[in-house]
Coordinates of C-alpha atoms in Angstrom, one line a residue:
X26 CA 20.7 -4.5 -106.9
X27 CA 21.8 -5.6 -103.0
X28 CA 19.4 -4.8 -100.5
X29 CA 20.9 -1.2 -98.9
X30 CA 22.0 -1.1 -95.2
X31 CA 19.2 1.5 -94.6
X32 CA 16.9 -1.3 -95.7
X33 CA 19.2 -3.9 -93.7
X34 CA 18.8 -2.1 -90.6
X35 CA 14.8 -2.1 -90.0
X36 CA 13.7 -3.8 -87.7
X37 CA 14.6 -5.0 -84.0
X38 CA 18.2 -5.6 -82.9
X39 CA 18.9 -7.8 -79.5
X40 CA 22.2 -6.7 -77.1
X41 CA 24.5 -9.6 -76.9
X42 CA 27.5 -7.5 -75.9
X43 CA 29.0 -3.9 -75.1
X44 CA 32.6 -3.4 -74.6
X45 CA 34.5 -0.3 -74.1
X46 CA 38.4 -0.5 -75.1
X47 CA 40.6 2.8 -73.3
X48 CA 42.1 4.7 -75.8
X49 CA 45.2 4.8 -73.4
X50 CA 46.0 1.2 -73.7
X51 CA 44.5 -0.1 -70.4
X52 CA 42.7 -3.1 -70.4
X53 CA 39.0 -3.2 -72.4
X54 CA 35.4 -3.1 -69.8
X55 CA 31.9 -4.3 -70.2
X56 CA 30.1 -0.9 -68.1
X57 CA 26.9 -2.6 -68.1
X58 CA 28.5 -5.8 -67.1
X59 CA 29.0 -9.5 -69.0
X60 CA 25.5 -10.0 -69.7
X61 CA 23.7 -7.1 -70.8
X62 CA 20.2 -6.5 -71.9
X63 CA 19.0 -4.3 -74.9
X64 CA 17.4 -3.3 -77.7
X65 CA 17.5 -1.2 -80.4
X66 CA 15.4 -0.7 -83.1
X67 CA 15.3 0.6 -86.4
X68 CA 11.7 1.8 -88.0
X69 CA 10.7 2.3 -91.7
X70 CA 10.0 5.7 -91.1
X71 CA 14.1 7.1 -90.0
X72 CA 13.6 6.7 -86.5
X73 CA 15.3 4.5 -84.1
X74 CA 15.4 3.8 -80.3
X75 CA 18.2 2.6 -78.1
X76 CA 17.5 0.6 -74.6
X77 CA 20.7 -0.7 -72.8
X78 CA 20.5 -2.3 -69.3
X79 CA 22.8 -4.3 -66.8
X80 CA 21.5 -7.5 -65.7
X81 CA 19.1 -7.5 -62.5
X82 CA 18.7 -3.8 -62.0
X83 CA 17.6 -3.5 -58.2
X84 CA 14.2 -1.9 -57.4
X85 CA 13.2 1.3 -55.6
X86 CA 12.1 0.4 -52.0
X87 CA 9.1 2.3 -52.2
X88 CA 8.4 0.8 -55.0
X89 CA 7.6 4.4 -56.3
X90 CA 9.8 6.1 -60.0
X91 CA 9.5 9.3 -58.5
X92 CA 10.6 8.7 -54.7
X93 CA 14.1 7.1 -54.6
X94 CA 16.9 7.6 -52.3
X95 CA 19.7 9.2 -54.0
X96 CA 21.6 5.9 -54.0
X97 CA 18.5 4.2 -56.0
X98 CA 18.6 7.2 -58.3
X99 CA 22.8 6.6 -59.2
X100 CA 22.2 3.1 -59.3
X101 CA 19.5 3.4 -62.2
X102 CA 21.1 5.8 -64.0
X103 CA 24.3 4.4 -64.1
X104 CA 22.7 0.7 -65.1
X105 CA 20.8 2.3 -68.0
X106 CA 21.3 3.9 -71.4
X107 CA 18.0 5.1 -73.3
X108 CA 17.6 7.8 -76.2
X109 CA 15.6 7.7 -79.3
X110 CA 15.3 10.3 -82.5
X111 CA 16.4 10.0 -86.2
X112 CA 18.8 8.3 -88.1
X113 CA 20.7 8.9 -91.0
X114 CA 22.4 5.7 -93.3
X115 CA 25.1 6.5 -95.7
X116 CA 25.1 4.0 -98.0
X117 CA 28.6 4.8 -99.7
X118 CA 30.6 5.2 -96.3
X119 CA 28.6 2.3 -94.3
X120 CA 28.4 5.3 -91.9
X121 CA 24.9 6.0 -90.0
X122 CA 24.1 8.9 -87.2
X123 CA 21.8 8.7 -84.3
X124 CA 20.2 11.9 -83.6
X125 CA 19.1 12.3 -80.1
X126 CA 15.6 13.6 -79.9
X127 CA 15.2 12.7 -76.1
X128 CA 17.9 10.9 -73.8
X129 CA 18.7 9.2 -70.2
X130 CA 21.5 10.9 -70.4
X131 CA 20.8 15.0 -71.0
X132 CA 23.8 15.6 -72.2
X133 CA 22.6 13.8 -75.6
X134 CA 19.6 15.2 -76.2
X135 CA 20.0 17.1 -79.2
X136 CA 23.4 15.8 -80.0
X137 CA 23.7 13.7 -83.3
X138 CA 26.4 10.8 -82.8
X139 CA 28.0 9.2 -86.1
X140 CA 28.3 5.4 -86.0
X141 CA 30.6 3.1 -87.9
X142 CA 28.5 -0.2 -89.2
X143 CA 29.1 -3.9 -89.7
X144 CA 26.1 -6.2 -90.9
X145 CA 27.0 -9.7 -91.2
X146 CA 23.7 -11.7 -91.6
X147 CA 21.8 -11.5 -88.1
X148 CA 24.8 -9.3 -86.6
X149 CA 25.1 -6.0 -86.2
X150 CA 28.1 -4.4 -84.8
X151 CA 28.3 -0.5 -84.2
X152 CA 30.8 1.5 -82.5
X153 CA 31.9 4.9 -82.0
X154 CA 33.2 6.7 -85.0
X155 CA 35.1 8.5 -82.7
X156 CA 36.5 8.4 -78.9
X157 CA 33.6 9.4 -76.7
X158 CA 34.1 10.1 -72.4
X159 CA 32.9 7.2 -70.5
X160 CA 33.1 6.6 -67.2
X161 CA 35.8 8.8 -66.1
X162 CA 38.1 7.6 -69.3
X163 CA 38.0 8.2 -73.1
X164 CA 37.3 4.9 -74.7
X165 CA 36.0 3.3 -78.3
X166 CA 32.9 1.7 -77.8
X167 CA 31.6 -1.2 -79.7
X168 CA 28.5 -3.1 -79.3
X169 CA 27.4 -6.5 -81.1
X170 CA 23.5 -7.1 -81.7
X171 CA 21.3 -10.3 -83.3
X172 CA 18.3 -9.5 -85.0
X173 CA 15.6 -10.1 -82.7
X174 CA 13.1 -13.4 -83.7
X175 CA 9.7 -11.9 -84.5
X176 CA 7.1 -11.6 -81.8

């Protein structure tokens, strides 16, 4: 029997791209930019985390998390997606969920967010099962990932 997508999944996953297409019709955006950073990984257990980033995040002048200026503070958050928690495969749809167990964005956290799946060999594609809100506009968002080399 074929190795399931649960099994298919395990492991670490490398951003290469994150694109967010209006549902309106206007014209497709990269919020974290051309060449973001990422990784998310899948663990053996049925847990997973998520780390998104735009390229050269500035730092905090004081060089201090927990004493920013309220610019710094938009800045990071708005470079940045993080959450991790469960995860849930359905093998017969090709369907998996990411349950938010903590989240950047609080607004997530607790929230359980169904993903539509494509595994080619070493690529991963997910994106939204549904339209989600995103930065101002509702979109469908798709993101591509390689399976990270082994440290």
């Amino acid at each position: 029997m074929a190795e399931g997508l649960r099994q298919r999944l395990i492991g670490a996953w490398k951003l290469v791209s994150y694109r967010e297409t209006p549902v309106d019709g206007s014209e497709p955006f990269e919020p974290l930019g051309h060449e973001p950073r990422g990784i998310i990984m899948y663990t053996s257990d049925w847990y997973m985390s998520a780390q998104l980033s735009g390229p050269d995040r500035p730092g905090f002048a004081s060089g201090d998390w927990f004493d920013g200026t309220p610019e710094e503070y938009t800045a990071e958050a708005t470079s940045y997606i993080a959450y991790s928690g469960p995860f849930h495969v359905d093998e017969e749809k090709r369907t998996l969920t990411h349950s938010m167990f903590v989240s950047l964005f609080p607004d997530w956290t607790g929230r359980t967010q169904p993903r539509v799946v494509e595994l080619e060999g070493d690529t991963l594609r997910l994106s939204t099962a549904s339209p989600i809100r995103s930065s101002g506009r509702t979109v469908h968002s798709a993101l591509t990932w390689r399976r990270a080399e082994p440290n």
